[in-house]
PDB file of C-alpha atoms and ligand atoms in Angstrom:
ATOM      1  CA  MET S 178      -9.028  17.085   0.715  1.00 80.00           C
ATOM      2  CA  ARG S 179      -7.276  13.725   0.599  1.00 94.00           C
ATOM      3  CA  ARG S 180      -8.037  11.260   3.349  1.00 94.00           C
ATOM      4  CA  SER S 181      -4.911   9.714   4.820  1.00 95.00           C
ATOM      5  CA  LEU S 182      -4.303   5.989   4.693  1.00 97.00           C
ATOM      6  CA  ILE S 183      -2.019   3.843   6.801  1.00 97.00           C
ATOM      7  CA  ALA S 184      -1.696   0.250   5.660  1.00 98.00           C
ATOM      8  CA  GLY S 185       0.143  -2.479   7.553  1.00 98.00           C
ATOM      9  CA  ASN S 186       1.745  -5.056   5.285  1.00 98.00           C
ATOM     10  CA  TRP S 187       2.393  -8.096   7.454  1.00 98.00           C
ATOM     11  CA  LYS S 188       4.115  -9.981   4.641  1.00 98.00           C
ATOM     12  CA  MET S 189       4.721 -13.699   5.329  1.00 98.00           C
ATOM     13  CA  ASN S 190       4.603 -13.418   9.106  1.00 98.00           C
ATOM     14  CA  GLY S 191       2.357 -14.676  11.859  1.00 97.00           C
ATOM     15  CA  SER S 192       0.231 -17.581  12.977  1.00 98.00           C
ATOM     16  CA  ARG S 193      -3.437 -17.876  13.954  1.00 98.00           C
ATOM     17  CA  GLU S 194      -2.405 -17.096  17.487  1.00 98.00           C
ATOM     18  CA  SER S 195      -0.137 -14.118  16.841  1.00 97.00           C
ATOM     19  CA  ILE S 196      -2.546 -12.605  14.326  1.00 97.00           C
ATOM     20  CA  SER S 197      -5.472 -12.881  16.718  1.00 97.00           C
ATOM     21  CA  GLY S 198      -3.327 -11.191  19.373  1.00 97.00           C
ATOM     22  CA  LEU S 199      -2.197  -8.412  17.054  1.00 96.00           C
ATOM     23  CA  LEU S 200      -5.725  -7.686  15.872  1.00 96.00           C
ATOM     24  CA  SER S 201      -7.213  -7.593  19.332  1.00 95.00           C
ATOM     25  CA  ALA S 202      -4.433  -5.263  20.484  1.00 93.00           C
ATOM     26  CA  LEU S 203      -5.109  -2.993  17.509  1.00 93.00           C
ATOM     27  CA  LYS S 204      -8.844  -2.969  18.111  1.00 91.00           C
ATOM     28  CA  GLU S 205      -8.328  -2.280  21.788  1.00 88.00           C
ATOM     29  CA  SER S 206      -5.967   0.641  21.239  1.00 82.00           C
ATOM     30  CA  MET S 207      -8.366   2.117  18.755  1.00 79.00           C
ATOM     31  CA  ALA S 208     -11.264   1.784  21.146  1.00 72.00           C
ATOM     32  CA  ASN S 209      -9.401   3.288  24.127  1.00 66.00           C
ATOM     33  CA  GLY S 210      -7.108   5.433  22.217  1.00 57.00           C
ATOM     34  CA  SER S 211      -9.461   8.393  21.810  1.00 56.00           C
ATOM     35  CA  ASP S 212     -10.960   9.615  18.615  1.00 47.00           C
ATOM     36  CA  GLU S 213      -7.766  10.815  17.081  1.00 48.00           C
ATOM     37  CA  VAL S 214      -6.926   7.434  15.635  1.00 56.00           C
ATOM     38  CA  ASN S 215     -10.263   7.346  13.891  1.00 58.00           C
ATOM     39  CA  LEU S 216     -10.073  10.894  12.714  1.00 57.00           C
ATOM     40  CA  GLY S 217      -9.514  11.387   9.040  1.00 72.00           C
ATOM     41  CA  VAL S 218      -7.364   8.324   8.538  1.00 90.00           C
ATOM     42  CA  ASP S 219      -8.176   4.982   6.961  1.00 94.00           C
ATOM     43  CA  ILE S 220      -6.379   2.129   8.689  1.00 95.00           C
ATOM     44  CA  VAL S 221      -5.887  -1.116   6.828  1.00 97.00           C
ATOM     45  CA  VAL S 222      -4.025  -4.351   7.520  1.00 98.00           C
ATOM     46  CA  ALA S 223      -2.793  -6.935   5.020  1.00 98.00           C
ATOM     47  CA  PRO S 224      -2.351 -10.364   6.640  1.00 98.00           C
ATOM     48  CA  PRO S 225      -1.128 -13.385   4.672  1.00 98.00           C
ATOM     49  CA  HIS S 226      -3.917 -14.786   2.466  1.00 98.00           C
ATOM     50  CA  VAL S 227      -4.529 -17.846   4.610  1.00 98.00           C
ATOM     51  CA  TYR S 228      -5.402 -15.641   7.594  1.00 98.00           C
ATOM     52  CA  LEU S 229      -7.727 -13.241   5.765  1.00 98.00           C
ATOM     53  CA  ASP S 230     -10.841 -15.115   6.820  1.00 98.00           C
ATOM     54  CA  LEU S 231      -9.740 -15.125  10.452  1.00 98.00           C
ATOM     55  CA  ALA S 232      -8.885 -11.412  10.268  1.00 98.00           C
ATOM     56  CA  ASN S 233     -12.177 -10.614   8.570  1.00 98.00           C
ATOM     57  CA  ARG S 234     -14.106 -12.277  11.373  1.00 97.00           C
ATOM     58  CA  LEU S 235     -12.037 -10.588  14.075  1.00 96.00           C
ATOM     59  CA  LEU S 236     -12.459  -7.179  12.438  1.00 95.00           C
ATOM     60  CA  GLU S 237     -16.208  -7.467  12.028  1.00 92.00           C
ATOM     61  CA  SER S 238     -17.212  -4.563  14.251  1.00 85.00           C
ATOM     62  CA  SER S 239     -14.081  -2.528  13.614  1.00 92.00           C
ATOM     63  CA  THR S 240     -13.253   0.359  11.302  1.00 92.00           C
ATOM     64  CA  ILE S 241      -9.940  -1.294  10.415  1.00 95.00           C
ATOM     65  CA  GLY S 242     -10.088  -2.372   6.779  1.00 96.00           C
ATOM     66  CA  LEU S 243      -8.700  -5.522   5.225  1.00 98.00           C
ATOM     67  CA  ALA S 244      -6.234  -5.746   2.348  1.00 98.00           C
ATOM     68  CA  SER S 245      -4.656  -8.649   0.538  1.00 98.00           C
ATOM     69  CA  GLN S 246      -0.937  -8.639  -0.205  1.00 98.00           C
ATOM     70  CA  ASP S 247      -1.476  -9.701  -3.801  1.00 98.00           C
ATOM     71  CA  VAL S 248      -4.240 -10.739  -6.196  1.00 98.00           C
ATOM     72  CA  SER S 249      -4.353 -12.864  -9.323  1.00 98.00           C
ATOM     73  CA  GLN S 250      -4.764 -11.187 -12.688  1.00 98.00           C
ATOM     74  CA  PHE S 251      -6.953 -14.129 -13.720  1.00 98.00           C
ATOM     75  CA  ASP S 252     -10.627 -14.567 -12.855  1.00 97.00           C
ATOM     76  CA  LYS S 253     -10.687 -18.293 -12.110  1.00 97.00           C
ATOM     77  CA  GLY S 254      -9.511 -21.668 -13.289  1.00 98.00           C
ATOM     78  CA  ALA S 255      -6.255 -23.550 -13.623  1.00 98.00           C
ATOM     79  CA  TYR S 256      -3.870 -21.183 -11.815  1.00 98.00           C
ATOM     80  CA  THR S 257      -2.538 -23.316  -8.976  1.00 98.00           C
ATOM     81  CA  GLY S 258      -1.757 -21.311  -5.886  1.00 97.00           C
ATOM     82  CA  ASP S 259      -3.319 -18.075  -7.119  1.00 97.00           C
ATOM     83  CA  ILE S 260      -6.093 -16.164  -5.310  1.00 98.00           C
ATOM     84  CA  SER S 261      -8.717 -14.348  -7.375  1.00 98.00           C
ATOM     85  CA  ALA S 262     -10.187 -10.931  -6.749  1.00 98.00           C
ATOM     86  CA  SER S 263     -13.662 -12.410  -6.222  1.00 98.00           C
ATOM     87  CA  MET S 264     -12.272 -14.718  -3.512  1.00 98.00           C
ATOM     88  CA  LEU S 265     -10.814 -11.656  -1.820  1.00 98.00           C
ATOM     89  CA  VAL S 266     -14.175  -9.900  -1.902  1.00 98.00           C
ATOM     90  CA  ASP S 267     -15.679 -13.038  -0.404  1.00 98.00           C
ATOM     91  CA  LEU S 268     -13.198 -12.719   2.466  1.00 97.00           C
ATOM     92  CA  GLY S 269     -13.990  -9.067   3.109  1.00 97.00           C
ATOM     93  CA  CYS S 270     -11.017  -7.387   1.430  1.00 98.00           C
ATOM     94  CA  ALA S 271     -11.504  -3.771   0.413  1.00 98.00           C
ATOM     95  CA  TYR S 272      -7.917  -3.258  -0.784  1.00 98.00           C
ATOM     96  CA  ALA S 273      -5.248  -5.292  -2.570  1.00 98.00           C
ATOM     97  CA  ILE S 274      -1.560  -4.466  -2.730  1.00 98.00           C
ATOM     98  CA  VAL S 275      -0.339  -4.903  -6.313  1.00 98.00           C
ATOM     99  CA  GLY S 276       3.175  -4.757  -7.692  1.00 98.00           C
ATOM    100  CA  HIS S 277       4.987  -4.821  -4.362  1.00 98.00           C
ATOM    101  CA  SER S 278       8.715  -4.823  -5.087  1.00 98.00           C
ATOM    102  CA  GLU S 279       9.092  -8.221  -3.399  1.00 97.00           C
ATOM    103  CA  ARG S 280       6.580  -9.634  -5.899  1.00 98.00           C
ATOM    104  CA  ARG S 281       8.304  -7.866  -8.767  1.00 97.00           C
ATOM    105  CA  GLN S 282      11.804  -8.961  -7.735  1.00 96.00           C
ATOM    106  CA  LEU S 283      11.320 -12.401  -6.187  1.00 97.00           C
ATOM    107  CA  PHE S 284       8.405 -13.635  -8.274  1.00 97.00           C
ATOM    108  CA  GLY S 285       9.200 -11.962 -11.568  1.00 96.00           C
ATOM    109  CA  GLU S 286       6.056  -9.839 -11.830  1.00 97.00           C
ATOM    110  CA  ASP S 287       6.434  -7.380 -14.663  1.00 97.00           C
ATOM    111  CA  ASN S 288       4.390  -4.279 -15.402  1.00 97.00           C
ATOM    112  CA  GLU S 289       2.032  -6.269 -17.606  1.00 97.00           C
ATOM    113  CA  ALA S 290       1.165  -8.653 -14.771  1.00 98.00           C
ATOM    114  CA  VAL S 291       0.793  -5.712 -12.379  1.00 98.00           C
ATOM    115  CA  VAL S 292      -1.638  -3.999 -14.756  1.00 98.00           C
ATOM    116  CA  GLY S 293      -3.667  -7.235 -14.917  1.00 98.00           C
ATOM    117  CA  LYS S 294      -3.760  -7.499 -11.137  1.00 98.00           C
ATOM    118  CA  PHE S 295      -4.725  -3.848 -10.750  1.00 98.00           C
ATOM    119  CA  ASP S 296      -7.499  -4.277 -13.287  1.00 98.00           C
ATOM    120  CA  SER S 297      -8.911  -7.494 -11.859  1.00 98.00           C
ATOM    121  CA  ALA S 298      -9.011  -6.012  -8.338  1.00 98.00           C
ATOM    122  CA  GLN S 299     -10.630  -2.808  -9.466  1.00 98.00           C
ATOM    123  CA  ALA S 300     -13.155  -4.523 -11.717  1.00 97.00           C
ATOM    124  CA  ILE S 301     -14.741  -6.125  -8.681  1.00 98.00           C
ATOM    125  CA  GLY S 302     -14.601  -3.084  -6.415  1.00 98.00           C
ATOM    126  CA  ILE S 303     -11.333  -3.701  -4.591  1.00 98.00           C
ATOM    127  CA  THR S 304      -9.087  -0.645  -4.306  1.00 98.00           C
ATOM    128  CA  PRO S 305      -5.625  -1.500  -5.629  1.00 98.00           C
ATOM    129  CA  ILE S 306      -2.622  -0.143  -3.743  1.00 98.00           C
ATOM    130  CA  LEU S 307      -0.134   0.134  -6.594  1.00 98.00           C
ATOM    131  CA  CYS S 308       3.493  -0.018  -5.440  1.00 98.00           C
ATOM    132  CA  VAL S 309       6.189   1.741  -7.427  1.00 98.00           C
ATOM    133  CA  GLY S 310       9.820   2.293  -6.526  1.00 98.00           C
ATOM    134  CA  GLU S 311      13.408   2.270  -7.675  1.00 98.00           C
ATOM    135  CA  THR S 312      16.313   0.065  -6.588  1.00 96.00           C
ATOM    136  CA  LEU S 313      19.479   1.527  -5.100  1.00 95.00           C
ATOM    137  CA  GLU S 314      21.211   0.970  -8.417  1.00 95.00           C
ATOM    138  CA  ASP S 315      18.479   2.879 -10.256  1.00 97.00           C
ATOM    139  CA  ARG S 316      18.836   5.768  -7.807  1.00 96.00           C
ATOM    140  CA  GLU S 317      22.612   5.839  -8.077  1.00 95.00           C
ATOM    141  CA  ASN S 318      22.326   5.847 -11.861  1.00 97.00           C
ATOM    142  CA  GLY S 319      19.951   8.787 -11.753  1.00 97.00           C
ATOM    143  CA  GLN S 320      17.055   6.656 -13.018  1.00 98.00           C
ATOM    144  CA  THR S 321      14.584   7.065 -10.170  1.00 98.00           C
ATOM    145  CA  ALA S 322      12.154   9.237 -12.134  1.00 98.00           C
ATOM    146  CA  GLU S 323      12.262   7.025 -15.199  1.00 98.00           C
ATOM    147  CA  VAL S 324      11.634   3.833 -13.221  1.00 98.00           C
ATOM    148  CA  VAL S 325       8.711   5.073 -11.129  1.00 98.00           C
ATOM    149  CA  LEU S 326       7.101   6.886 -14.048  1.00 98.00           C
ATOM    150  CA  THR S 327       7.346   3.778 -16.234  1.00 98.00           C
ATOM    151  CA  GLN S 328       5.599   1.770 -13.517  1.00 98.00           C
ATOM    152  CA  LEU S 329       2.852   4.382 -13.189  1.00 98.00           C
ATOM    153  CA  ARG S 330       2.465   4.910 -16.942  1.00 98.00           C
ATOM    154  CA  ALA S 331       1.924   1.170 -17.447  1.00 98.00           C
ATOM    155  CA  ILE S 332      -1.384   1.586 -15.593  1.00 98.00           C
ATOM    156  CA  ILE S 333      -2.373   4.871 -17.211  1.00 98.00           C
ATOM    157  CA  GLU S 334      -1.599   3.683 -20.737  1.00 98.00           C
ATOM    158  CA  SER S 335      -3.471   0.391 -20.380  1.00 98.00           C
ATOM    159  CA  LEU S 336      -6.421   1.359 -18.211  1.00 98.00           C
ATOM    160  CA  GLY S 337      -6.741   5.106 -18.654  1.00 98.00           C
ATOM    161  CA  ILE S 338      -6.218   7.908 -16.177  1.00 98.00           C
ATOM    162  CA  SER S 339      -9.644   7.456 -14.605  1.00 97.00           C
ATOM    163  CA  ALA S 340      -8.508   4.052 -13.256  1.00 97.00           C
ATOM    164  CA  LEU S 341      -6.534   6.015 -10.679  1.00 98.00           C
ATOM    165  CA  THR S 342      -9.643   7.540  -9.129  1.00 96.00           C
ATOM    166  CA  ARG S 343     -10.297   4.296  -7.277  1.00 95.00           C
ATOM    167  CA  ALA S 344      -6.719   3.433  -6.382  1.00 98.00           C
ATOM    168  CA  VAL S 345      -3.912   4.307  -4.017  1.00 98.00           C
ATOM    169  CA  ILE S 346      -0.301   4.682  -5.109  1.00 98.00           C
ATOM    170  CA  ALA S 347       2.487   3.645  -2.746  1.00 98.00           C
ATOM    171  CA  TYR S 348       5.964   4.978  -3.412  1.00 98.00           C
ATOM    172  CA  GLU S 349       8.361   2.446  -1.938  1.00 98.00           C
ATOM    173  CA  PRO S 350      12.040   2.859  -2.741  1.00 98.00           C
ATOM    174  CA  VAL S 351      13.318  -0.722  -2.826  1.00 97.00           C
ATOM    175  CA  TRP S 352      16.492   0.237  -0.968  1.00 96.00           C
ATOM    176  CA  ALA S 353      14.422   1.478   1.972  1.00 96.00           C
ATOM    177  CA  ILE S 354      12.260  -1.630   2.395  1.00 95.00           C
ATOM    178  CA  GLY S 355      13.138  -3.662   5.455  1.00 91.00           C
ATOM    179  CA  THR S 356      16.567  -2.059   5.632  1.00 91.00           C
ATOM    180  CA  GLY S 357      15.970   0.479   8.397  1.00 88.00           C
ATOM    181  CA  LYS S 358      17.178   3.060   5.877  1.00 88.00           C
ATOM    182  CA  THR S 359      14.221   5.292   5.127  1.00 89.00           C
ATOM    183  CA  ALA S 360      14.138   7.876   2.356  1.00 92.00           C
ATOM    184  CA  SER S 361      14.531  11.351   3.787  1.00 96.00           C
ATOM    185  CA  PRO S 362      11.293  13.330   3.852  1.00 97.00           C
ATOM    186  CA  GLU S 363      12.703  15.492   1.048  1.00 97.00           C
ATOM    187  CA  GLN S 364      13.676  12.506  -1.115  1.00 97.00           C
ATOM    188  CA  ALA S 365      10.233  10.997  -0.655  1.00 98.00           C
ATOM    189  CA  GLN S 366       8.421  14.276  -1.270  1.00 98.00           C
ATOM    190  CA  GLU S 367      10.349  14.796  -4.490  1.00 98.00           C
ATOM    191  CA  VAL S 368       9.122  11.494  -5.926  1.00 98.00           C
ATOM    192  CA  HIS S 369       5.570  11.949  -4.633  1.00 98.00           C
ATOM    193  CA  ALA S 370       5.433  15.359  -6.311  1.00 98.00           C
ATOM    194  CA  LEU S 371       6.810  13.841  -9.505  1.00 98.00           C
ATOM    195  CA  LEU S 372       4.088  11.164  -9.525  1.00 98.00           C
ATOM    196  CA  ARG S 373       1.357  13.702  -8.805  1.00 98.00           C
ATOM    197  CA  GLY S 374       2.747  15.938 -11.544  1.00 98.00           C
ATOM    198  CA  GLU S 375       2.596  13.078 -14.032  1.00 98.00           C
ATOM    199  CA  ILE S 376      -1.052  12.404 -13.162  1.00 98.00           C
ATOM    200  CA  SER S 377      -1.774  16.116 -13.425  1.00 98.00           C
ATOM    201  CA  GLU S 378      -0.566  16.123 -17.037  1.00 98.00           C
ATOM    202  CA  HIS S 379      -3.598  13.943 -17.756  1.00 98.00           C
ATOM    203  CA  ASN S 380      -6.131  15.301 -15.287  1.00 98.00           C
ATOM    204  CA  SER S 381      -5.459  17.896 -12.598  1.00 98.00           C
ATOM    205  CA  GLN S 382      -8.511  17.014 -10.528  1.00 98.00           C
ATOM    206  CA  ILE S 383      -7.530  13.350 -10.306  1.00 98.00           C
ATOM    207  CA  ALA S 384      -3.990  14.423  -9.387  1.00 98.00           C
ATOM    208  CA  LEU S 385      -5.310  16.605  -6.590  1.00 98.00           C
ATOM    209  CA  GLU S 386      -7.390  13.795  -5.128  1.00 97.00           C
ATOM    210  CA  GLN S 387      -4.879  10.974  -5.678  1.00 98.00           C
ATOM    211  CA  ARG S 388      -3.694   9.337  -2.482  1.00 98.00           C
ATOM    212  CA  ILE S 389       0.048   8.666  -2.641  1.00 98.00           C
ATOM    213  CA  ILE S 390       1.477   6.945   0.419  1.00 98.00           C
ATOM    214  CA  TYR S 391       5.103   6.265   1.307  1.00 98.00           C
ATOM    215  CA  GLY S 392       6.630   2.933   2.316  1.00 97.00           C
ATOM    216  CA  GLY S 393      10.101   1.833   3.357  1.00 97.00           C
ATOM    217  CA  SER S 394      11.188   1.504   6.994  1.00 95.00           C
ATOM    218  CA  VAL S 395       8.443   3.765   8.315  1.00 97.00           C
ATOM    219  CA  ASN S 396       8.249   3.752  12.113  1.00 96.00           C
ATOM    220  CA  ALA S 397       6.739   5.913  14.836  1.00 95.00           C
ATOM    221  CA  ALA S 398       9.926   7.970  15.090  1.00 96.00           C
ATOM    222  CA  ASN S 399      10.282   8.942  11.429  1.00 96.00           C
ATOM    223  CA  ALA S 400       6.609   9.013  10.427  1.00 97.00           C
ATOM    224  CA  GLU S 401       5.894  12.560  11.545  1.00 96.00           C
ATOM    225  CA  ALA S 402       8.482  14.195   9.296  1.00 97.00           C
ATOM    226  CA  LEU S 403       7.471  12.021   6.334  1.00 97.00           C
ATOM    227  CA  PHE S 404       3.742  12.621   6.749  1.00 96.00           C
ATOM    228  CA  ALA S 405       4.313  16.367   7.117  1.00 96.00           C
ATOM    229  CA  GLN S 406       5.314  16.529   3.445  1.00 97.00           C
ATOM    230  CA  ALA S 407       2.746  18.105   1.164  1.00 97.00           C
ATOM    231  CA  ASP S 408       2.342  15.139  -1.185  1.00 98.00           C
ATOM    232  CA  ILE S 409       2.617  12.249   1.297  1.00 98.00           C
ATOM    233  CA  ASP S 410      -0.834  10.998   2.258  1.00 97.00           C
ATOM    234  CA  GLY S 411       0.067   8.190   4.623  1.00 97.00           C
ATOM    235  CA  GLY S 412       2.186   5.081   4.763  1.00 98.00           C
ATOM    236  CA  LEU S 413       2.580   1.456   3.770  1.00 98.00           C
ATOM    237  CA  VAL S 414       4.229  -0.027   6.820  1.00 98.00           C
ATOM    238  CA  GLY S 415       5.941  -3.416   6.906  1.00 98.00           C
ATOM    239  CA  GLY S 416       8.046  -4.409   9.925  1.00 97.00           C
ATOM    240  CA  ALA S 417       6.645  -1.770  12.279  1.00 97.00           C
ATOM    241  CA  SER S 418       3.069  -2.890  11.594  1.00 97.00           C
ATOM    242  CA  LEU S 419       3.702  -6.202  13.366  1.00 97.00           C
ATOM    243  CA  ASP S 420       3.835  -4.348  16.666  1.00 96.00           C
ATOM    244  CA  ALA S 421       0.378  -3.052  17.639  1.00 94.00           C
ATOM    245  CA  ALA S 422       1.610  -0.151  19.779  1.00 93.00           C
ATOM    246  CA  GLU S 423       4.096   1.015  17.169  1.00 95.00           C
ATOM    247  CA  PHE S 424       1.534   0.775  14.377  1.00 95.00           C
ATOM    248  CA  ILE S 425      -1.066   2.734  16.332  1.00 93.00           C
ATOM    249  CA  ASN S 426       1.531   5.380  17.126  1.00 93.00           C
ATOM    250  CA  ILE S 427       2.221   5.730  13.413  1.00 95.00           C
ATOM    251  CA  CYS S 428      -1.528   6.131  12.813  1.00 92.00           C
ATOM    252  CA  ARG S 429      -1.728   8.815  15.508  1.00 90.00           C
ATOM    253  CA  VAL S 430       1.033  10.855  13.938  1.00 88.00           C
ATOM    254  CA  ILE S 431      -0.915  11.409  10.751  1.00 80.00           C
ATOM    255  CA  LYS S 432      -3.488  13.548  12.528  1.00 60.00           C
TER     256      LYS S 432
HETATM  257  P1  PGA N1627       9.172  -2.055   5.776  1.00 89.23           P
HETATM  258  O1  PGA N1627       8.314  -2.632   4.566  1.00 89.23           O
HETATM  259  O2  PGA N1627       8.321  -1.038   6.491  1.00 89.23           O
HETATM  260  O3  PGA N1627       9.500  -3.242   6.631  1.00 89.23           O
HETATM  261  O4  PGA N1627      10.377  -1.420   5.181  1.00 89.23           O
HETATM  262  C1  PGA N1627       7.471  -1.810   3.808  1.00 89.23           C
HETATM  263  C2  PGA N1627       6.827  -2.581   2.701  1.00 89.23           C
HETATM  264  O5  PGA N1627       7.473  -3.469   2.130  1.00 89.23           O
HETATM  265  O6  PGA N1627       5.672  -2.342   2.348  1.00 89.23           O
END
């Protein structure tokens, strides 16, 4: 049985004040909001790096987990601006998003860098959330399967299939991110099943247990149909995770 995961990716948004407000609203809704929110679903938030320490302190007595939005592939040293996996552990992070399409597209991260990030997170006990997804052009050219499988195979070929046992995969079609245009439940399910099938070629037990979440304009209105799909185990939520009530409603749906 796969445990669902809902992760809020706050991207480069917020201030000390707004983040404190968002976290206390989340904690409050979880405390009042009956057991259902806590039932069978892991809830994680990914604030900007500079607010991780604040978030960690505010989440001390909460079941909400902490994720970073990125992690360096290097351990330490002369990498100006980078944040290492051990620093993230120090700040209470249990998860790290790696290979988000915004990192791949805007900051030129290729599969090799993503493998390094995945590996450095996992080596220290952080669960990587590996993002894969095709652009609109890829989809229109019929290359969706090839693109997402290449991104997944980069990990499997370098680190072995067992690396996936302590990881989450997020399928995020690039054309659905921040556009309000979500993949239909059937489109998403098709890719999730494809990814699970690929893992199954190596190890059917790992495939069965692999958490594969969907991201791209998820909100409380479309979450139910997406999460009802057999191979969708939760969501990576951007814009809608900046609103506490909306995010909690998405978490409730997964029940
Ligand atoms: P979105 O972002 O929900 O705003 O589309 C999702 C993501 O980028 O993880």
